[in-house]
Amino acid sequence: MELKPLGKDELYIFKLKEELINSLELLYFDAETSEEVKLEDSVNKQPVIAPTLSSPIHKDTDYYKSDLHKFNLKRSLAGLQPLTEEQFEDLLESQSIESISGSESETEDEDEAEDEKDDPNKVKLQALISKLSMESNNEENQKSISYLNTKSAYLLFKSKYLSSDKAFGIYKSLFTENELLKDPLGGLKKLQKLRTGKSALFMIGGGHFAGAIISHSPKDIRGNAPNAKISKEEQAVNIIVSKTFHRYTTRRKQGGSQSASDNAKGKANSAGSSIRRYNEQALIKEVRELLHEWKSYLNECSSIYVRANGASNRKILIGYEGSVLKNEDTRIKSFPFTTQRATTSELKRAWVELSYLKPVDLPKVNEKVKRKQESEGLSTNNKNKELSKSPEPASPTEVHSAELVTLLKKQKAPKLISYIKQHNISVNEFRLVPESKYINYPTLLQFSSANGLNHMVQVLIVNLKADPTIKNQFGKTAADISGESSTRNIFQICRHKLGEDYCNWTLAKVGPAKSKEEFEQEEKQEAEQIKAEKQKRIQEELAKKTEMELKKPAFSSHSTLGGSSNLVNDMNSLSEDQKLRLMREQRARAAEARFKRVAN
């Protein structure tokens, strides 16, 4: 028996027929191939228990905010040992950024400012995490089967009312987190009990705001005249109350709000900027007053959909002091699709998009991956064994080396001193490992000197009493291997502070003792000398230029000694000394001319 096609009004999610709901079957898909899989073929995965640390790693508040902590969490989920900060930095340095392709993001509002460029280290970190996930979970992903593997904003349901290559799609954002993870079909049935309920929709961005409280019971539009500009579904949207605002807050042709520009470039003083600032505050006031006015409606809403471009716009609606909408409110959701400028008609279009089942095509099967899986016959057991292998436990010396080098590089003197005292480390006897990596600078002082860590050189010598006479296996002291003159100066300052009895400074290859003030005075004198030499060169260049100008003919063949207008103009541009010099030269030439006439 052939089924009658369903009308669009029969797909309204708050008013579905029981026969249609009973025909729905949640579809499961393979994560890698997007192939539809029967429920009985799904595999339940057990979480991997993170291994315990074999060696203590020095952690502080900064560590838990770092990229290293995020990466170690990913490693722990893969059953791998965490990395030290030095190992993580080496891994980042070895990661080629040229092979990483970023993705372009699209903004929803024409006035939203352009995103900042990716930080190379952040891009590398994302690539490492992706690589780790691929290596550790490749086999699991290929066998992972879930109804959430649609790679879209929809959950897909099979139905006898559709052909075999089609499915009903419903947005995941319509479900609560618990319903989405445990029983989506049950959640869809619960929506039928909300057919007399309400939902709220808000959009804000670029100075435009639109808000509406919408009843789940559509309007009766029977008898309405056809409208080519608006669909029947949009006509049936039952808006209880709505409001739109627009204020001039964005900078024409430049985009972005005035407050964003002020934060980035400093406060502008133009008339337009003052108007935009006033309008921003006025818009905030109007929107928040409206939310308080609608408080009773909002308390009755089962869902609240918000589109706010940027954190500042979101804060206008949610989470400010005394706000009606709180950040922790689970009813607040984002629109799972792109929206246009905030208007009442756009709110209607968005509600129709959200609230109807949509016949959609099934995801295309990735035949290439499917053939690869079939031909290779991947062995899950072998890969799991490889993943379960963990590196050899790090020795205490390796752990200490990694932590000390990290603290030296970051020049965190108090933490370095605390770490050394806490673990009873001798700054003169301790050697960094692995030896092959630190062969040129095995001690903490030599490492700091070679890397130009001037502050740490002074801390190690003055505060921790490091010995500058210790040599590496090539017979070089810490001062010998310093690559910068400023670092060598620090050794001389330490010699001045500690005195000649501290050690054999000559053996340490440290220059004469000098105070910091003496170095500053020398730098000042050197700067003044350079400045004086520069001024002298400028004066010499000006003198040469003046001499060249004076050698040029002062008058043409048509002018007399005293009477050229060009000569007068030229003389007006000269200084008094230059004028006197020019007059003397002219008198000398006139005398030579008279002698020649007398001789003839």
XYZ file of C-alpha atoms in Angstrom:
600
model
C 0.000 0.000 0.000
C 1.510 3.290 -1.138
C 1.668 5.958 1.570
C 0.362 9.431 0.969
C 3.149 12.066 0.991
C 3.167 14.219 4.102
C 2.411 17.918 3.930
C 4.804 20.464 5.414
C 2.363 21.323 8.212
C 2.384 17.650 9.294
C 6.152 17.877 9.994
C 5.836 20.521 12.730
C 7.837 19.000 15.607
C 5.397 20.082 18.323
C 2.425 18.568 16.505
C 3.553 15.280 14.948
C 1.085 12.472 14.366
C 1.589 9.381 16.479
C 1.811 7.219 13.355
C 4.695 9.351 12.037
C 6.546 9.256 15.389
C 6.176 5.467 15.568
C 7.632 5.157 12.057
C 10.832 6.971 12.989
C 13.985 4.894 13.418
C 17.184 6.539 14.655
C 20.004 6.019 12.148
C 23.552 5.047 13.168
C 26.628 5.777 11.071
C 30.246 4.685 10.886
C 32.478 7.579 11.952
C 34.983 7.151 9.119
C 32.904 6.066 6.136
C 29.543 7.744 7.032
C 27.955 4.443 6.073
C 24.613 3.595 7.659
C 25.021 0.758 10.163
C 22.432 -1.352 11.952
C 22.090 -0.833 15.694
C 23.174 -4.381 16.513
C 26.537 -3.714 14.784
C 27.433 -0.853 17.117
C 30.344 -1.250 19.518
C 30.365 0.120 23.042
C 33.686 1.689 23.867
C 35.193 1.678 27.338
C 37.068 4.792 28.408
C 40.862 4.528 28.603
C 42.139 5.036 32.143
C 44.908 7.604 32.265
C 48.210 6.194 33.546
C 49.769 7.452 36.725
C 52.937 9.516 36.600
C 56.091 7.516 37.028
C 58.101 10.609 37.936
C 57.089 13.765 39.793
C 56.557 16.773 37.552
C 56.722 20.270 38.986
C 53.343 21.939 38.432
C 51.981 25.340 39.356
C 48.985 27.454 38.434
C 50.569 28.447 35.117
C 50.970 24.778 34.164
C 47.233 24.076 34.359
C 46.567 27.051 32.055
C 49.189 25.969 29.522
C 49.003 24.200 26.177
C 51.205 21.463 27.654
C 48.483 20.550 30.167
C 45.890 20.309 27.373
C 48.192 18.103 25.313
C 48.986 15.855 28.299
C 45.264 15.375 28.907
C 44.925 14.127 25.328
C 47.893 11.797 25.849
C 46.401 10.430 29.060
C 43.172 9.569 27.225
C 45.283 7.677 24.699
C 47.004 5.739 27.492
C 50.333 7.537 27.069
C 52.726 9.075 29.585
C 52.625 12.891 29.949
C 55.454 14.971 28.505
C 57.687 17.398 30.349
C 57.732 21.003 29.170
C 61.091 20.527 27.463
C 59.869 17.441 25.591
C 56.744 19.340 24.566
C 58.788 22.292 23.231
C 61.035 19.916 21.275
C 57.942 18.298 19.796
C 56.542 21.686 18.792
C 59.822 22.700 17.178
C 59.920 19.474 15.156
C 56.354 19.978 13.933
C 56.385 21.429 10.422
C 53.881 24.232 10.116
C 54.042 24.075 6.311
C 52.068 20.832 6.301
C 49.261 22.241 8.413
C 46.223 23.635 6.658
C 44.012 26.011 8.571
C 40.307 26.495 7.997
C 38.615 29.708 7.067
C 35.828 30.927 9.307
C 32.864 32.910 8.087
C 31.247 35.671 10.085
C 27.478 35.931 10.350
C 27.343 39.726 10.414
C 28.758 42.058 7.769
C 29.989 44.476 10.450
C 31.899 41.889 12.505
C 35.641 42.584 12.629
C 38.123 40.282 10.863
C 39.571 37.504 13.030
C 43.196 37.702 14.074
C 45.702 35.465 12.324
C 46.469 32.135 13.921
C 49.413 31.978 16.251
C 51.881 29.483 14.648
C 52.365 27.659 17.964
C 48.594 27.322 18.385
C 48.324 25.917 14.855
C 51.133 23.468 15.607
C 49.422 22.422 18.851
C 46.150 21.722 17.041
C 48.043 19.668 14.468
C 49.758 17.648 17.205
C 46.454 16.980 18.972
C 44.842 15.927 15.681
C 47.794 13.700 14.895
C 47.684 12.142 18.371
C 43.952 11.501 18.053
C 44.441 9.908 14.634
C 47.275 7.684 15.829
C 45.679 6.628 19.109
C 42.072 6.254 17.992
C 42.315 5.416 14.286
C 41.051 1.895 14.697
C 38.426 2.901 17.266
C 37.141 5.696 15.033
C 36.836 3.351 12.094
C 34.700 1.015 14.182
C 32.914 3.736 16.147
C 29.203 3.664 15.417
C 26.790 6.308 16.687
C 23.718 8.270 15.713
C 25.802 11.404 16.420
C 28.168 10.612 13.504
C 26.079 12.554 10.991
C 28.817 15.216 10.589
C 26.067 17.825 10.503
C 23.764 19.720 12.881
C 21.039 17.086 12.362
C 20.049 13.808 13.929
C 18.707 11.541 11.179
C 15.621 9.293 11.405
C 14.506 6.697 8.896
C 10.785 6.490 8.112
C 8.422 4.531 5.928
C 7.140 7.870 4.638
C 10.464 8.473 2.836
C 12.419 6.644 0.156
C 15.461 4.562 1.168
C 17.954 7.292 0.221
C 16.217 9.939 2.370
C 15.849 10.590 6.094
C 14.124 13.053 8.376
C 16.560 15.535 9.921
C 15.974 17.300 13.230
C 18.425 19.745 14.796
C 20.466 18.402 17.718
C 20.073 21.712 19.553
C 16.356 20.977 20.094
C 17.268 18.286 22.637
C 18.646 18.609 26.131
C 22.130 17.192 26.684
C 20.706 14.184 28.527
C 18.157 13.475 25.773
C 20.781 13.865 23.055
C 23.170 11.375 24.641
C 20.651 8.805 25.896
C 17.280 8.880 24.131
C 16.746 11.291 21.202
C 13.528 9.591 20.093
C 12.165 9.887 23.620
C 13.135 13.552 23.592
C 11.200 14.043 20.338
C 8.141 12.488 21.971
C 8.496 14.873 24.936
C 8.319 17.821 22.531
C 4.713 16.844 21.787
C 3.842 17.750 25.381
C 5.164 21.274 24.809
C 2.747 22.154 21.997
C 1.154 24.793 24.232
C 4.511 26.091 25.426
C 6.716 29.008 24.369
C 10.234 29.638 23.112
C 12.276 32.833 22.891
C 14.486 33.966 20.000
C 17.043 36.783 20.184
C 19.483 38.137 17.609
C 21.945 40.998 18.119
C 24.862 42.293 16.089
C 26.054 45.348 14.182
C 23.706 47.643 16.095
C 20.649 45.555 15.135
C 18.523 43.713 17.703
C 15.449 41.548 17.253
C 13.632 39.516 19.893
C 10.410 37.532 20.023
C 8.441 35.211 22.300
C 6.883 32.533 20.094
C 4.011 30.210 20.960
C 4.439 26.568 19.968
C 0.826 26.597 18.775
C 0.856 27.958 15.202
C -1.741 30.443 13.983
C -4.663 29.298 11.881
C -3.984 30.769 8.436
C -6.817 29.092 6.579
C -8.376 31.627 4.281
C -5.253 33.793 4.096
C -4.407 35.072 0.650
C -1.296 33.486 -0.935
C 1.847 35.543 -0.388
C 4.793 35.088 -2.736
C 7.187 36.840 -0.374
C 6.527 34.737 2.730
C 5.841 31.006 3.067
C 2.755 29.554 4.724
C 4.890 28.228 7.550
C 6.248 31.706 8.300
C 2.729 33.140 8.168
C 1.694 30.536 10.755
C 4.418 31.540 13.251
C 2.522 32.677 16.333
C 4.485 35.596 17.796
C 3.162 36.555 21.226
C 5.331 39.647 21.497
C 8.290 40.984 19.497
C 10.562 44.003 19.377
C 13.377 45.305 17.155
C 15.933 48.049 17.769
C 18.565 49.606 15.581
C 21.267 52.016 16.624
C 24.182 53.439 14.635
C 27.080 51.690 16.414
C 29.314 50.323 13.644
C 31.996 52.227 11.765
C 30.975 52.631 8.144
C 33.255 50.943 5.564
C 35.555 49.780 8.369
C 33.333 47.354 10.267
C 33.433 46.513 13.955
C 31.877 48.335 16.858
C 33.189 51.610 18.269
C 34.012 49.973 21.614
C 36.096 47.313 19.842
C 37.987 50.056 17.997
C 38.535 51.981 21.251
C 39.918 48.889 22.956
C 42.251 48.113 20.052
C 43.487 51.580 19.028
C 42.583 53.899 21.884
C 39.680 56.264 22.259
C 38.937 58.363 19.172
C 37.716 61.955 19.530
C 35.661 62.412 16.362
C 32.004 63.389 16.366
C 31.031 60.070 14.767
C 32.820 58.056 17.459
C 31.022 59.973 20.203
C 27.652 59.289 18.563
C 28.471 55.585 18.229
C 29.521 55.326 21.882
C 26.277 56.969 22.972
C 24.246 54.667 20.730
C 26.006 51.568 22.080
C 25.019 52.497 25.624
C 21.495 53.367 24.514
C 21.121 50.006 22.761
C 22.338 48.135 25.849
C 19.855 50.039 28.025
C 16.936 49.405 25.656
C 17.652 45.681 25.282
C 18.071 45.044 29.008
C 14.930 46.990 29.849
C 13.078 44.835 27.313
C 14.397 41.628 28.890
C 13.171 42.750 32.312
C 9.822 43.659 30.768
C 9.579 40.154 29.254
C 10.777 38.368 32.394
C 7.460 36.613 32.992
C 7.412 35.333 29.400
C 11.032 34.144 29.612
C 10.305 32.172 32.776
C 7.694 30.185 30.816
C 9.964 29.426 27.819
C 11.256 25.882 27.321
C 14.081 27.030 25.010
C 15.875 30.348 24.437
C 17.819 30.707 21.185
C 20.448 33.429 21.004
C 22.631 34.709 18.207
C 25.134 37.267 19.513
C 28.222 38.133 17.483
C 31.152 38.342 19.886
C 31.438 38.253 23.670
C 30.468 41.921 24.103
C 27.140 41.443 22.304
C 26.422 38.261 24.262
C 27.036 40.104 27.517
C 24.319 42.609 26.578
C 21.837 39.723 26.855
C 23.355 37.189 29.242
C 25.352 37.130 32.450
C 25.581 40.824 33.360
C 24.928 41.935 36.919
C 21.230 41.571 37.669
C 20.590 39.857 34.317
C 17.359 38.010 33.575
C 19.236 35.361 31.548
C 22.044 33.605 33.446
C 25.087 31.923 31.913
C 24.240 28.643 33.616
C 20.686 28.542 32.173
C 20.496 25.236 30.226
C 17.628 26.558 28.107
C 19.968 28.982 26.309
C 21.118 27.593 22.956
C 22.725 28.863 19.777
C 21.140 28.789 16.345
C 22.650 25.752 14.561
C 22.614 27.519 11.186
C 23.663 30.824 9.665
C 21.330 33.746 10.227
C 21.000 37.107 8.511
C 20.518 40.624 9.885
C 18.376 40.764 13.018
C 14.767 41.491 11.949
C 11.349 40.098 12.858
C 11.063 38.338 9.499
C 14.469 36.692 10.116
C 13.214 35.453 13.501
C 10.214 33.879 11.770
C 12.442 32.231 9.156
C 14.742 30.903 11.891
C 11.813 29.467 13.876
C 10.504 27.647 10.801
C 13.991 26.288 10.145
C 14.191 24.995 13.729
C 10.715 23.597 14.238
C 10.060 21.357 11.240
C 11.305 17.894 10.334
C 13.249 18.089 7.061
C 13.581 15.367 4.461
C 17.329 15.271 3.701
C 19.716 13.045 1.754
C 21.646 10.393 3.638
C 25.374 11.175 4.083
C 27.500 10.044 1.177
C 29.563 6.964 1.941
C 33.327 7.481 1.754
C 34.016 4.616 -0.629
C 37.782 5.139 -0.541
C 37.963 4.620 3.232
C 35.525 1.733 3.051
C 37.631 -0.080 0.433
C 40.775 0.602 2.462
C 39.190 -0.921 5.572
C 38.110 -4.001 3.657
C 41.436 -4.535 1.854
C 43.785 -3.954 4.773
C 41.811 -5.880 7.406
C 43.053 -3.682 10.223
C 44.006 -5.474 13.440
C 42.568 -3.745 16.508
C 44.517 -5.881 18.950
C 47.922 -5.039 17.459
C 47.225 -1.314 17.406
C 45.928 -1.326 20.962
C 49.126 -3.072 22.076
C 51.209 -0.372 20.375
C 49.171 2.360 22.014
C 49.452 0.751 25.428
C 53.241 0.880 25.245
C 54.559 3.720 27.332
C 58.069 5.189 27.296
C 60.615 4.169 29.866
C 60.120 5.990 33.163
C 62.206 9.146 33.268
C 65.057 9.231 35.790
C 65.010 11.907 38.542
C 67.968 13.638 36.841
C 66.036 13.845 33.546
C 62.976 15.236 35.316
C 65.061 17.805 37.196
C 66.914 18.791 34.005
C 63.705 19.397 32.112
C 62.166 21.476 34.891
C 65.304 23.519 35.586
C 65.847 24.321 31.916
C 62.216 25.419 31.615
C 62.530 27.735 34.617
C 65.798 29.148 33.272
C 64.291 29.849 29.833
C 61.311 31.600 31.400
C 63.699 33.444 33.780
C 61.529 32.639 36.807
C 64.180 33.248 39.467
C 62.035 32.736 42.634
C 60.652 29.426 41.354
C 64.141 28.292 40.316
C 65.570 29.017 43.775
C 62.613 27.280 45.441
C 62.906 24.204 43.200
C 66.656 23.862 43.795
C 66.286 24.150 47.572
C 63.259 21.850 47.670
C 65.121 19.041 45.859
C 68.550 19.701 47.452
C 70.228 20.242 44.073
C 73.820 21.464 43.968
C 74.185 24.082 41.234
C 77.904 23.249 40.864
C 77.660 19.450 40.867
C 74.412 18.983 38.937
C 74.819 18.199 35.208
C 72.044 18.538 32.652
C 70.958 15.429 30.768
C 70.883 14.058 28.152
C 74.618 14.690 27.953
C 74.624 14.737 24.135
C 72.201 17.680 24.113
C 73.979 19.763 26.742
C 77.568 18.813 25.883
C 78.647 22.456 25.419
C 76.919 23.782 28.555
C 76.354 20.990 31.097
C 75.945 23.250 34.172
C 73.055 25.608 34.887
C 75.395 28.610 34.774
C 76.938 27.602 31.460
C 73.487 26.968 29.962
C 72.264 30.401 31.064
C 75.406 32.118 29.768
C 75.311 30.395 26.366
C 71.642 31.317 25.885
C 72.007 34.975 26.939
C 69.860 34.591 30.071
C 71.549 37.516 31.828
C 69.222 37.765 34.803
C 69.580 34.054 35.556
C 73.394 34.280 35.300
C 73.363 36.919 38.044
C 70.885 34.929 40.184
C 72.959 31.747 39.899
C 76.236 33.460 40.852
C 75.038 35.971 43.462
C 72.109 34.127 45.043
C 72.950 30.452 44.490
C 76.778 30.783 44.602
C 77.443 29.065 41.282
C 81.129 28.613 40.433
C 82.122 30.466 37.194
C 85.495 28.645 37.017
C 83.911 25.272 36.131
C 84.805 24.245 32.570
C 83.018 22.025 30.068
C 84.821 19.116 28.418
C 86.250 21.509 25.837
C 87.936 23.610 28.524
C 85.503 26.562 28.236
C 84.138 28.444 31.231
C 80.681 29.986 31.430
C 82.063 33.422 30.531
C 83.958 31.893 27.579
C 80.824 30.516 25.934
C 78.679 33.623 26.432
C 77.598 34.817 23.019
C 76.711 38.402 23.910
C 78.758 41.263 25.336
C 75.887 42.085 27.707
C 76.248 38.615 29.256
C 80.001 39.087 29.746
C 79.199 42.413 31.409
C 77.010 40.560 33.929
C 79.997 38.423 34.961
C 82.016 41.601 35.590
C 79.158 43.077 37.630
C 79.037 39.872 39.719
C 82.800 40.164 40.242
C 82.304 43.725 41.523
C 79.474 42.646 43.859
C 81.136 39.546 45.310
C 84.733 40.754 45.435
C 88.020 39.168 44.407
C 87.924 36.541 47.170
C 84.829 34.790 45.785
C 86.780 32.774 43.196
C 89.674 32.962 40.752
C 88.043 35.398 38.337
C 91.067 35.290 36.007
C 90.689 31.512 35.722
C 86.983 32.056 35.031
C 87.979 34.342 32.086
C 85.959 37.238 33.567
C 87.039 40.813 32.809
C 87.835 43.520 35.389
C 85.268 44.211 38.072
C 82.803 46.935 37.151
C 79.593 48.150 38.689
C 76.329 48.395 36.854
C 76.548 52.193 37.113
C 79.950 52.186 35.399
C 78.604 50.183 32.493
C 75.639 52.534 32.227
C 77.999 55.536 32.258
C 80.149 53.954 29.538
C 77.071 53.251 27.438
C 75.941 56.842 27.924
C 79.344 58.216 26.897
C 79.477 55.917 23.910
C 76.018 57.045 22.853
C 77.015 60.689 23.201
C 80.192 60.072 21.210
C 78.246 58.400 18.435
C 75.816 61.299 18.443
C 78.683 63.852 18.260
C 80.316 61.988 15.382
C 77.009 61.880 13.569
C 76.543 65.642 14.009
C 80.105 66.241 12.794
C 79.456 64.229 9.633
C 76.272 66.205 9.020
C 78.158 69.511 9.353
C 80.883 68.310 6.967
C 78.274 67.292 4.404
C 76.608 70.714 4.685
C 79.935 72.480 4.275
C 80.717 70.468 1.143
C 77.317 71.286 -0.263
C 77.798 75.022 0.398
C 81.232 74.992 -1.246
C 79.807 73.308 -4.346
C 77.034 75.878 -4.576
C 79.552 78.760 -4.333
C 81.604 77.355 -7.194
C 78.636 77.656 -9.546
C 78.525 80.828 -11.788
C 76.885 83.606 -9.824
C 75.649 85.555 -12.903
C 74.862 84.950 -16.543
C 76.481 86.517 -19.624
C 73.651 89.040 -19.802
C 74.102 90.297 -16.251
C 76.454 92.837 -14.805
C 78.446 92.543 -11.651
C 75.921 94.255 -9.549
C 72.673 93.758 -11.345
C 71.154 90.299 -11.732
C 67.796 89.632 -10.204
C 68.755 85.925 -10.008
C 71.851 86.877 -8.008
C 69.741 88.879 -5.566
C 67.390 85.951 -5.100
C 70.310 83.570 -4.606
C 71.928 85.836 -2.021
C 68.697 86.137 -0.058
C 68.821 82.417 0.589
C 72.391 82.524 1.983
C 73.610 83.119 5.517
C 75.659 86.215 6.433
C 78.968 84.316 6.321
C 78.102 82.859 2.932
C 77.145 86.301 1.601
C 80.502 87.797 2.729
C 82.414 84.927 1.171
C 80.531 85.346 -2.103
C 81.125 89.111 -2.187
C 84.864 88.621 -1.649
C 84.998 86.141 -4.514
C 83.081 88.513 -6.796
C 85.425 91.422 -5.961
C 88.446 89.228 -6.682
C 87.027 88.235 -10.079
C 86.278 91.881 -10.896
C 89.872 92.857 -10.039
C 91.208 90.084 -12.287
C 89.022 91.359 -15.118
C 90.379 94.929 -14.716
C 94.011 93.709 -14.754
C 93.340 91.860 -18.008
C 91.850 94.976 -19.658
C 94.828 97.141 -18.561
C 97.280 94.540 -19.847
C 95.618 94.483 -23.233
